[in-house]
PDB file of C-alpha atoms in Angstrom:
ATOM      1  CA  MET Y 339     133.474  33.093 155.504  1.00 48.00           C
ATOM      2  CA  THR Y 340     132.799  29.869 154.379  1.00 48.00           C
ATOM      3  CA  ARG Y 341     129.244  28.705 153.563  1.00 45.00           C
ATOM      4  CA  ARG Y 342     129.331  25.771 156.589  1.00 43.00           C
ATOM      5  CA  LEU Y 343     127.978  29.044 158.537  1.00 38.00           C
ATOM      6  CA  PRO Y 344     124.829  28.816 159.756  1.00 38.00           C
ATOM      7  CA  VAL Y 345     122.752  30.861 157.795  1.00 38.00           C
ATOM      8  CA  ALA Y 346     118.600  31.387 158.299  1.00 37.00           C
ATOM      9  CA  VAL Y 347     118.012  32.947 154.599  1.00 39.00           C
ATOM     10  CA  ALA Y 348     113.724  33.179 154.081  1.00 39.00           C
ATOM     11  CA  VAL Y 349     113.495  32.127 150.323  1.00 37.00           C
ATOM     12  CA  LEU Y 350     110.599  33.339 148.031  1.00 35.00           C
ATOM     13  CA  ALA Y 351     110.434  30.017 146.190  1.00 37.00           C
ATOM     14  CA  VAL Y 352     111.990  26.991 146.599  1.00 35.00           C
ATOM     15  CA  VAL Y 353     115.860  27.380 146.969  1.00 38.00           C
ATOM     16  CA  MET Y 354     117.487  25.083 144.683  1.00 38.00           C
ATOM     17  CA  THR Y 355     120.969  24.336 143.788  1.00 38.00           C
ATOM     18  CA  VAL Y 356     119.776  21.905 140.891  1.00 39.00           C
ATOM     19  CA  THR Y 357     119.885  22.546 137.255  1.00 43.00           C
ATOM     20  CA  ALA Y 358     118.372  20.957 134.095  1.00 47.00           C
ATOM     21  CA  CYS Y 359     118.043  20.620 130.411  1.00 51.00           C
ATOM     22  CA  THR Y 360     115.494  23.121 129.396  1.00 56.00           C
ATOM     23  CA  GLY Y 361     112.657  23.257 126.662  1.00 66.00           C
ATOM     24  CA  VAL Y 362     112.393  26.815 124.759  1.00 69.00           C
ATOM     25  CA  PRO Y 363     110.715  28.763 127.477  1.00 71.00           C
ATOM     26  CA  THR Y 364     107.808  30.933 127.218  1.00 64.00           C
ATOM     27  CA  SER Y 365     108.802  33.272 129.877  1.00 61.00           C
ATOM     28  CA  SER Y 366     112.139  34.608 131.939  1.00 57.00           C
ATOM     29  CA  THR Y 367     110.400  35.658 135.057  1.00 56.00           C
ATOM     30  CA  PRO Y 368     111.161  35.226 138.704  1.00 51.00           C
ATOM     31  CA  GLN Y 369     108.783  31.813 139.479  1.00 49.00           C
ATOM     32  CA  VAL Y 370     108.448  29.252 142.150  1.00 43.00           C
ATOM     33  CA  ILE Y 371     110.685  26.163 141.308  1.00 42.00           C
ATOM     34  CA  GLN Y 372     110.432  22.526 141.879  1.00 42.00           C
ATOM     35  CA  LYS Y 373     113.503  20.130 142.025  1.00 39.00           C
ATOM     36  CA  VAL Y 374     114.105  18.536 138.590  1.00 41.00           C
ATOM     37  CA  PRO Y 375     116.310  15.378 138.144  1.00 39.00           C
ATOM     38  CA  LEU Y 376     119.554  16.650 136.873  1.00 41.00           C
ATOM     39  CA  VAL Y 377     120.557  15.994 133.162  1.00 48.00           C
ATOM     40  CA  GLN Y 378     123.725  17.217 131.893  1.00 51.00           C
ATOM     41  CA  PRO Y 379     123.185  18.335 128.458  1.00 52.00           C
ATOM     42  CA  GLN Y 380     125.640  16.797 125.705  1.00 60.00           C
ATOM     43  CA  GLN Y 381     128.453  18.938 124.039  1.00 63.00           C
ATOM     44  CA  PRO Y 382     127.775  19.947 120.480  1.00 66.00           C
ATOM     45  CA  ALA Y 383     129.954  18.624 117.850  1.00 72.00           C
ATOM     46  CA  VAL Y 384     132.621  21.294 116.846  1.00 79.00           C
ATOM     47  CA  VAL Y 385     133.451  21.469 113.118  1.00 84.00           C
ATOM     48  CA  THR Y 386     135.605  23.224 111.317  1.00 91.00           C
ATOM     49  CA  PRO Y 387     136.306  25.502 107.820  1.00 91.00           C
ATOM     50  CA  GLN Y 388     136.807  22.265 105.131  1.00 93.00           C
ATOM     51  CA  ALA Y 389     138.760  22.554 101.801  1.00 94.00           C
ATOM     52  CA  GLY Y 390     136.049  23.929  99.212  1.00 94.00           C
ATOM     53  CA  GLU Y 391     133.389  24.543 100.933  1.00 95.00           C
ATOM     54  CA  ASN Y 392     130.958  26.406  99.177  1.00 96.00           C
ATOM     55  CA  PRO Y 393     129.142  29.770 100.823  1.00 96.00           C
ATOM     56  CA  ARG Y 394     126.025  27.772 102.191  1.00 96.00           C
ATOM     57  CA  ALA Y 395     127.918  25.400 103.573  1.00 96.00           C
ATOM     58  CA  ILE Y 396     130.068  27.917 105.257  1.00 96.00           C
ATOM     59  CA  VAL Y 397     127.444  29.546 107.162  1.00 96.00           C
ATOM     60  CA  LEU Y 398     125.601  26.383 107.952  1.00 95.00           C
ATOM     61  CA  ASP Y 399     128.668  25.194 109.656  1.00 94.00           C
ATOM     62  CA  PHE Y 400     129.409  28.767 111.478  1.00 95.00           C
ATOM     63  CA  LEU Y 401     125.562  28.117 112.989  1.00 94.00           C
ATOM     64  CA  GLN Y 402     126.218  24.519 114.368  1.00 91.00           C
ATOM     65  CA  ASN Y 403     129.476  26.014 115.977  1.00 91.00           C
ATOM     66  CA  ASN Y 404     127.286  28.829 117.963  1.00 89.00           C
ATOM     67  CA  ALA Y 405     125.705  26.684 120.672  1.00 84.00           C
ATOM     68  CA  ALA Y 406     129.233  25.236 122.014  1.00 78.00           C
ATOM     69  CA  ASP Y 407     130.327  25.264 124.935  1.00 72.00           C
ATOM     70  CA  ASP Y 408     132.659  28.205 124.127  1.00 72.00           C
ATOM     71  CA  GLU Y 409     132.679  31.645 126.060  1.00 67.00           C
ATOM     72  CA  HIS Y 410     134.414  33.386 123.028  1.00 71.00           C
ATOM     73  CA  VAL Y 411     132.750  31.373 120.060  1.00 82.00           C
ATOM     74  CA  ALA Y 412     136.224  30.772 119.219  1.00 87.00           C
ATOM     75  CA  ALA Y 413     134.862  27.542 117.079  1.00 88.00           C
ATOM     76  CA  ALA Y 414     132.375  29.679 115.047  1.00 92.00           C
ATOM     77  CA  ARG Y 415     135.308  32.910 114.490  1.00 93.00           C
ATOM     78  CA  ALA Y 416     136.965  30.098 112.786  1.00 93.00           C
ATOM     79  CA  PHE Y 417     134.409  30.692 109.823  1.00 96.00           C
ATOM     80  CA  LEU Y 418     135.191  34.632 109.475  1.00 97.00           C
ATOM     81  CA  THR Y 419     137.522  37.153 107.623  1.00 97.00           C
ATOM     82  CA  PRO Y 420     140.549  38.534 109.461  1.00 95.00           C
ATOM     83  CA  GLU Y 421     139.026  41.643 109.416  1.00 96.00           C
ATOM     84  CA  GLU Y 422     135.494  40.231 110.393  1.00 96.00           C
ATOM     85  CA  LYS Y 423     136.900  38.444 113.453  1.00 93.00           C
ATOM     86  CA  ASN Y 424     138.385  41.621 114.737  1.00 93.00           C
ATOM     87  CA  ARG Y 425     135.006  43.384 114.080  1.00 95.00           C
ATOM     88  CA  TRP Y 426     132.222  40.876 115.203  1.00 95.00           C
ATOM     89  CA  SER Y 427     130.876  40.937 118.690  1.00 91.00           C
ATOM     90  CA  ASP Y 428     128.803  37.424 119.822  1.00 88.00           C
ATOM     91  CA  ALA Y 429     128.241  39.188 123.528  1.00 83.00           C
ATOM     92  CA  THR Y 430     125.135  41.675 122.352  1.00 86.00           C
ATOM     93  CA  GLN Y 431     121.947  39.180 121.856  1.00 91.00           C
ATOM     94  CA  THR Y 432     121.168  35.796 120.980  1.00 94.00           C
ATOM     95  CA  GLN Y 433     118.268  35.021 118.595  1.00 94.00           C
ATOM     96  CA  VAL Y 434     116.258  31.881 119.473  1.00 95.00           C
ATOM     97  CA  ILE Y 435     115.132  30.636 115.594  1.00 94.00           C
ATOM     98  CA  ASP Y 436     112.824  28.095 114.987  1.00 92.00           C
ATOM     99  CA  SER Y 437     112.056  26.615 111.370  1.00 91.00           C
ATOM    100  CA  LEU Y 438     115.652  27.949 110.287  1.00 92.00           C
ATOM    101  CA  GLN Y 439     116.594  28.164 106.836  1.00 94.00           C
ATOM    102  CA  ILE Y 440     119.958  29.157 104.872  1.00 95.00           C
ATOM    103  CA  SER Y 441     119.005  30.291 100.987  1.00 95.00           C
ATOM    104  CA  ASN Y 442     121.344  29.930  98.184  1.00 94.00           C
ATOM    105  CA  PRO Y 443     123.955  32.379  97.572  1.00 93.00           C
ATOM    106  CA  GLU Y 444     122.972  35.857  95.923  1.00 94.00           C
ATOM    107  CA  ASP Y 445     125.524  38.467  95.012  1.00 93.00           C
ATOM    108  CA  ASP Y 446     127.987  36.865  97.482  1.00 95.00           C
ATOM    109  CA  THR Y 447     125.162  36.773 100.206  1.00 96.00           C
ATOM    110  CA  VAL Y 448     123.328  33.930 102.144  1.00 96.00           C
ATOM    111  CA  THR Y 449     120.230  35.020 103.882  1.00 96.00           C
ATOM    112  CA  VAL Y 450     119.037  33.128 106.996  1.00 96.00           C
ATOM    113  CA  THR Y 451     115.159  32.999 107.738  1.00 95.00           C
ATOM    114  CA  GLY Y 452     112.832  31.538 110.605  1.00 94.00           C
ATOM    115  CA  HIS Y 453     110.316  32.138 113.001  1.00 94.00           C
ATOM    116  CA  LEU Y 454     112.068  34.394 116.164  1.00 94.00           C
ATOM    117  CA  ILE Y 455     110.480  32.816 118.621  1.00 93.00           C
ATOM    118  CA  GLY Y 456     113.149  34.414 121.769  1.00 94.00           C
ATOM    119  CA  THR Y 457     116.391  36.519 122.435  1.00 94.00           C
ATOM    120  CA  LEU Y 458     118.637  35.905 125.436  1.00 93.00           C
ATOM    121  CA  ASP Y 459     120.573  39.084 126.306  1.00 91.00           C
ATOM    122  CA  GLN Y 460     123.915  39.532 127.663  1.00 86.00           C
ATOM    123  CA  SER Y 461     123.291  38.572 130.886  1.00 88.00           C
ATOM    124  CA  GLY Y 462     121.147  35.819 130.037  1.00 91.00           C
ATOM    125  CA  VAL Y 463     117.721  36.873 130.181  1.00 91.00           C
ATOM    126  CA  TYR Y 464     115.311  35.410 127.873  1.00 93.00           C
ATOM    127  CA  THR Y 465     112.733  37.159 126.408  1.00 91.00           C
ATOM    128  CA  PRO Y 466     109.827  35.191 123.979  1.00 91.00           C
ATOM    129  CA  SER Y 467     109.210  36.637 120.928  1.00 86.00           C
ATOM    130  CA  LEU Y 468     105.299  37.896 120.667  1.00 71.00           C
ATOM    131  CA  PRO Y 469     104.133  36.210 117.407  1.00 65.00           C
ATOM    132  CA  GLY Y 470     103.024  38.619 114.812  1.00 52.00           C
ATOM    133  CA  ASP Y 471     103.524  37.268 111.414  1.00 46.00           C
ATOM    134  CA  GLY Y 472     100.131  34.952 111.262  1.00 44.00           C
ATOM    135  CA  GLN Y 473     102.104  31.777 111.648  1.00 46.00           C
ATOM    136  CA  GLY Y 474     100.125  30.530 114.414  1.00 46.00           C
ATOM    137  CA  GLY Y 475     102.188  31.401 117.707  1.00 49.00           C
ATOM    138  CA  HIS Y 476     105.601  30.319 115.868  1.00 61.00           C
ATOM    139  CA  GLY Y 477     107.132  33.630 116.457  1.00 69.00           C
ATOM    140  CA  THR Y 478     108.142  36.653 114.368  1.00 86.00           C
ATOM    141  CA  ALA Y 479     109.702  36.644 110.598  1.00 90.00           C
ATOM    142  CA  SER Y 480     113.534  36.956 111.169  1.00 91.00           C
ATOM    143  CA  SER Y 481     115.878  37.622 108.527  1.00 94.00           C
ATOM    144  CA  VAL Y 482     119.675  37.676 108.409  1.00 95.00           C
ATOM    145  CA  PRO Y 483     121.515  38.503 105.800  1.00 96.00           C
ATOM    146  CA  ILE Y 484     125.239  37.421 105.855  1.00 97.00           C
ATOM    147  CA  GLY Y 485     127.770  38.751 103.442  1.00 97.00           C
ATOM    148  CA  LEU Y 486     130.986  35.988 102.358  1.00 97.00           C
ATOM    149  CA  LYS Y 487     134.069  36.630 100.079  1.00 96.00           C
ATOM    150  CA  GLN Y 488     136.791  34.230  99.302  1.00 96.00           C
ATOM    151  CA  VAL Y 489     140.420  34.134 101.056  1.00 96.00           C
ATOM    152  CA  ASP Y 490     142.876  32.210  99.466  1.00 95.00           C
ATOM    153  CA  GLY Y 491     140.536  30.657  97.489  1.00 95.00           C
ATOM    154  CA  GLN Y 492     137.859  29.380 100.082  1.00 97.00           C
ATOM    155  CA  TRP Y 493     134.586  31.383 101.163  1.00 97.00           C
ATOM    156  CA  ARG Y 494     134.853  33.031 104.452  1.00 97.00           C
ATOM    157  CA  ILE Y 495     131.951  35.402 106.465  1.00 97.00           C
ATOM    158  CA  ASP Y 496     132.564  38.718 105.797  1.00 97.00           C
ATOM    159  CA  LYS Y 497     129.586  40.838 106.836  1.00 96.00           C
ATOM    160  CA  LEU Y 498     127.598  39.227 110.022  1.00 95.00           C
ATOM    161  CA  PRO Y 499     124.800  41.354 112.488  1.00 94.00           C
ATOM    162  CA  ASN Y 500     126.475  41.467 115.920  1.00 95.00           C
ATOM    163  CA  GLY Y 501     124.976  38.450 118.270  1.00 92.00           C
ATOM    164  CA  LEU Y 502     124.163  35.162 117.813  1.00 93.00           C
ATOM    165  CA  VAL Y 503     122.194  32.862 115.877  1.00 95.00           C
ATOM    166  CA  ILE Y 504     120.960  29.420 117.037  1.00 94.00           C
ATOM    167  CA  THR Y 505     118.167  27.051 116.575  1.00 93.00           C
ATOM    168  CA  ALA Y 506     115.171  26.405 119.047  1.00 92.00           C
ATOM    169  CA  ASP Y 507     116.598  22.681 119.103  1.00 92.00           C
ATOM    170  CA  GLN Y 508     119.881  24.431 119.887  1.00 92.00           C
ATOM    171  CA  PHE Y 509     118.388  26.106 122.690  1.00 93.00           C
ATOM    172  CA  ALA Y 510     116.646  23.424 123.831  1.00 91.00           C
ATOM    173  CA  GLN Y 511     119.468  20.826 123.897  1.00 90.00           C
ATOM    174  CA  TYR Y 512     122.157  22.906 124.835  1.00 89.00           C
ATOM    175  CA  TYR Y 513     121.264  25.526 126.983  1.00 92.00           C
ATOM    176  CA  THR Y 514     120.933  24.963 130.811  1.00 93.00           C
ATOM    177  CA  GLN Y 515     118.757  27.069 132.898  1.00 94.00           C
ATOM    178  CA  TYR Y 516     120.460  28.614 136.444  1.00 96.00           C
ATOM    179  CA  PHE Y 517     119.353  31.271 138.810  1.00 94.00           C
ATOM    180  CA  ILE Y 518     120.976  34.164 139.774  1.00 93.00           C
ATOM    181  CA  TYR Y 519     119.916  35.058 143.400  1.00 92.00           C
ATOM    182  CA  PHE Y 520     118.747  38.913 144.594  1.00 90.00           C
ATOM    183  CA  TYR Y 521     117.169  40.214 147.443  1.00 87.00           C
ATOM    184  CA  ASP Y 522     113.797  41.883 147.072  1.00 82.00           C
ATOM    185  CA  GLN Y 523     113.093  45.455 147.642  1.00 79.00           C
ATOM    186  CA  ALA Y 524     113.458  44.859 151.525  1.00 80.00           C
ATOM    187  CA  GLN Y 525     116.425  43.461 151.722  1.00 81.00           C
ATOM    188  CA  GLN Y 526     114.659  40.317 153.327  1.00 84.00           C
ATOM    189  CA  LEU Y 527     114.185  37.432 150.818  1.00 86.00           C
ATOM    190  CA  LEU Y 528     116.283  35.937 148.286  1.00 89.00           C
ATOM    191  CA  VAL Y 529     114.394  35.257 144.874  1.00 88.00           C
ATOM    192  CA  PRO Y 530     115.646  33.403 142.072  1.00 91.00           C
ATOM    193  CA  ASP Y 531     116.338  35.480 138.647  1.00 91.00           C
ATOM    194  CA  GLN Y 532     116.133  32.941 135.380  1.00 92.00           C
ATOM    195  CA  ARG Y 533     119.335  32.939 133.359  1.00 94.00           C
ATOM    196  CA  TYR Y 534     120.292  30.505 130.573  1.00 94.00           C
ATOM    197  CA  THR Y 535     123.781  29.893 129.239  1.00 93.00           C
ATOM    198  CA  SER Y 536     125.797  27.308 127.070  1.00 90.00           C
ATOM    199  CA  LEU Y 537     128.958  27.242 129.570  1.00 89.00           C
ATOM    200  CA  ARG Y 538     128.917  23.840 131.630  1.00 86.00           C
ATOM    201  CA  ASP Y 539     132.448  23.533 133.026  1.00 88.00           C
ATOM    202  CA  SER Y 540     132.811  24.577 136.811  1.00 90.00           C
ATOM    203  CA  GLU Y 541     135.034  27.474 136.583  1.00 91.00           C
ATOM    204  CA  PRO Y 542     133.529  29.258 133.716  1.00 90.00           C
ATOM    205  CA  LEU Y 543     130.059  28.887 134.648  1.00 93.00           C
ATOM    206  CA  ALA Y 544     131.050  30.134 138.549  1.00 93.00           C
ATOM    207  CA  THR Y 545     132.813  33.143 136.535  1.00 91.00           C
ATOM    208  CA  TRP Y 546     129.454  33.650 134.542  1.00 91.00           C
ATOM    209  CA  LEU Y 547     127.619  33.285 137.913  1.00 93.00           C
ATOM    210  CA  MET Y 548     129.012  35.786 139.596  1.00 91.00           C
ATOM    211  CA  THR Y 549     129.697  38.167 136.621  1.00 87.00           C
ATOM    212  CA  GLN Y 550     125.438  37.761 136.350  1.00 89.00           C
ATOM    213  CA  LEU Y 551     125.296  38.422 139.943  1.00 88.00           C
ATOM    214  CA  ILE Y 552     127.723  41.844 139.487  1.00 84.00           C
ATOM    215  CA  GLY Y 553     125.169  42.928 136.963  1.00 77.00           C
ATOM    216  CA  GLN Y 554     121.988  44.489 137.415  1.00 70.00           C
ATOM    217  CA  PRO Y 555     119.220  42.562 138.610  1.00 74.00           C
ATOM    218  CA  ARG Y 556     115.328  43.293 137.261  1.00 69.00           C
ATOM    219  CA  SER Y 557     113.637  46.502 138.506  1.00 66.00           C
ATOM    220  CA  SER Y 558     111.132  44.250 140.530  1.00 63.00           C
ATOM    221  CA  LEU Y 559     113.898  43.200 142.890  1.00 66.00           C
ATOM    222  CA  SER Y 560     116.997  44.594 144.785  1.00 62.00           C
ATOM    223  CA  THR Y 561     120.421  45.773 143.572  1.00 61.00           C
ATOM    224  CA  ALA Y 562     123.566  43.680 143.311  1.00 59.00           C
ATOM    225  CA  LEU Y 563     126.079  42.656 145.348  1.00 69.00           C
ATOM    226  CA  PRO Y 564     126.593  45.611 148.067  1.00 68.00           C
ATOM    227  CA  SER Y 565     128.876  48.515 146.137  1.00 67.00           C
ATOM    228  CA  ILE Y 566     132.483  47.166 146.615  1.00 68.00           C
ATOM    229  CA  PRO Y 567     135.732  48.276 145.023  1.00 61.00           C
ATOM    230  CA  ASN Y 568     137.415  47.091 142.188  1.00 61.00           C
ATOM    231  CA  ALA Y 569     134.070  45.168 141.542  1.00 64.00           C
ATOM    232  CA  ASP Y 570     135.924  43.767 138.087  1.00 74.00           C
ATOM    233  CA  GLN Y 571     138.636  42.012 140.083  1.00 82.00           C
ATOM    234  CA  ILE Y 572     136.369  39.553 141.406  1.00 86.00           C
ATOM    235  CA  LYS Y 573     137.858  36.021 140.366  1.00 90.00           C
ATOM    236  CA  VAL Y 574     136.608  32.485 140.844  1.00 92.00           C
ATOM    237  CA  THR Y 575     139.137  29.591 141.345  1.00 92.00           C
ATOM    238  CA  LEU Y 576     138.508  26.187 141.365  1.00 91.00           C
ATOM    239  CA  GLY Y 577     140.745  23.831 143.134  1.00 89.00           C
ATOM    240  CA  ASN Y 578     140.001  21.862 146.545  1.00 89.00           C
ATOM    241  CA  LEU Y 579     137.607  24.068 147.149  1.00 91.00           C
ATOM    242  CA  LEU Y 580     135.655  26.900 145.333  1.00 93.00           C
ATOM    243  CA  ALA Y 581     137.624  30.368 146.103  1.00 93.00           C
ATOM    244  CA  VAL Y 582     135.857  33.554 145.181  1.00 93.00           C
ATOM    245  CA  GLU Y 583     138.012  36.602 145.750  1.00 93.00           C
ATOM    246  CA  ILE Y 584     135.685  40.034 145.893  1.00 91.00           C
ATOM    247  CA  PRO Y 585     138.048  43.150 146.579  1.00 89.00           C
ATOM    248  CA  GLY Y 586     136.384  44.918 149.068  1.00 87.00           C
ATOM    249  CA  ALA Y 587     134.501  42.434 150.932  1.00 88.00           C
ATOM    250  CA  GLY Y 588     136.253  42.971 153.616  1.00 88.00           C
ATOM    251  CA  GLN Y 589     135.465  46.817 154.448  1.00 88.00           C
ATOM    252  CA  LEU Y 590     131.583  45.703 154.512  1.00 89.00           C
ATOM    253  CA  ASP Y 591     129.492  45.939 157.902  1.00 90.00           C
ATOM    254  CA  SER Y 592     128.590  42.327 159.217  1.00 91.00           C
ATOM    255  CA  PRO Y 593     125.224  42.752 158.038  1.00 89.00           C
ATOM    256  CA  THR Y 594     125.715  43.559 154.204  1.00 88.00           C
ATOM    257  CA  ARG Y 595     128.839  41.418 154.630  1.00 90.00           C
ATOM    258  CA  ASP Y 596     126.411  37.891 155.681  1.00 91.00           C
ATOM    259  CA  ARG Y 597     123.631  38.728 152.927  1.00 90.00           C
ATOM    260  CA  MET Y 598     126.784  38.926 150.276  1.00 90.00           C
ATOM    261  CA  ALA Y 599     127.927  35.759 151.401  1.00 92.00           C
ATOM    262  CA  GLN Y 600     124.121  34.339 150.813  1.00 92.00           C
ATOM    263  CA  GLN Y 601     123.744  35.267 147.455  1.00 92.00           C
ATOM    264  CA  VAL Y 602     127.511  34.295 146.254  1.00 93.00           C
ATOM    265  CA  ALA Y 603     126.806  31.077 148.054  1.00 93.00           C
ATOM    266  CA  VAL Y 604     123.556  30.184 146.338  1.00 94.00           C
ATOM    267  CA  THR Y 605     124.222  31.325 143.130  1.00 94.00           C
ATOM    268  CA  VAL Y 606     127.702  30.004 142.835  1.00 94.00           C
ATOM    269  CA  ASP Y 607     127.126  26.907 144.095  1.00 93.00           C
ATOM    270  CA  GLN Y 608     125.268  25.690 140.717  1.00 95.00           C
ATOM    271  CA  ALA Y 609     128.734  25.350 138.947  1.00 94.00           C
ATOM    272  CA  ALA Y 610     130.431  22.893 141.828  1.00 91.00           C
ATOM    273  CA  PRO Y 611     127.676  21.424 143.983  1.00 90.00           C
ATOM    274  CA  ASN Y 612     128.483  20.101 147.413  1.00 85.00           C
ATOM    275  CA  ILE Y 613     132.233  21.637 147.255  1.00 90.00           C
ATOM    276  CA  GLN Y 614     133.228  23.737 150.138  1.00 93.00           C
ATOM    277  CA  MET Y 615     133.231  27.479 149.048  1.00 92.00           C
ATOM    278  CA  THR Y 616     135.542  30.520 150.777  1.00 93.00           C
ATOM    279  CA  ILE Y 617     135.255  34.065 149.800  1.00 93.00           C
ATOM    280  CA  THR Y 618     138.270  36.262 150.377  1.00 92.00           C
ATOM    281  CA  ASP Y 619     139.496  39.829 150.043  1.00 91.00           C
ATOM    282  CA  GLY Y 620     142.780  40.282 149.280  1.00 88.00           C
ATOM    283  CA  GLY Y 621     143.623  36.180 149.966  1.00 87.00           C
TER     284      GLY Y 621
END
């Protein structure tokens, strides 16, 4: 199957494969969209632990790395103790905080405070935080305690809640809006579902987009890709063309396979526009 086959798809919104930097959104629901100029966000500078840094500086540098284009946040993990590296998970939730402040250490604990204006779940769905603390719409109060201890004479983070914390500026500057295309309940219309990620290299981004496509869409939309065996073995490879290996795809009936191909084509194309795409099963 290739994207060059004629495809007649009724689209609920304007289908686009151009993405752009984003400000902090006020919602994350499917909506009508329009073309915007392609603006590639700059990669945030990665910092490493410096000898003799105090606890507050360690936490500040750790937070700076949280927005890096790194699927496993390896740069941020450099600021953790060996035990905390094994325990901490960055994949649960990302908090977007405005007016972020870092307290002075007290009992080897530094507290990050600010106004929580939204969260990103594991699939990149953004949910705004309703204001509830009288701050005039600046979000609800947030407080994140971070424990530290010395390892070989250097401060490292030893107690950290799961998930990431980024500033509103980091979100606006480094995260990009993409769309995962699902069918509506009638299996007639492709609907763009907004997602956000800091990934931008084509192959990791394409893999991330496919991962979201495999996952569950919002309840208002249809199911994800057709049920296929060994979905966890889906693989994306970028070379002269963009190859998407989907085990079991060849066992689908023709109409279902065509719908799947349309979903994959318009979703994954955002990672590598204008490159020929093939979908294979067992090579």
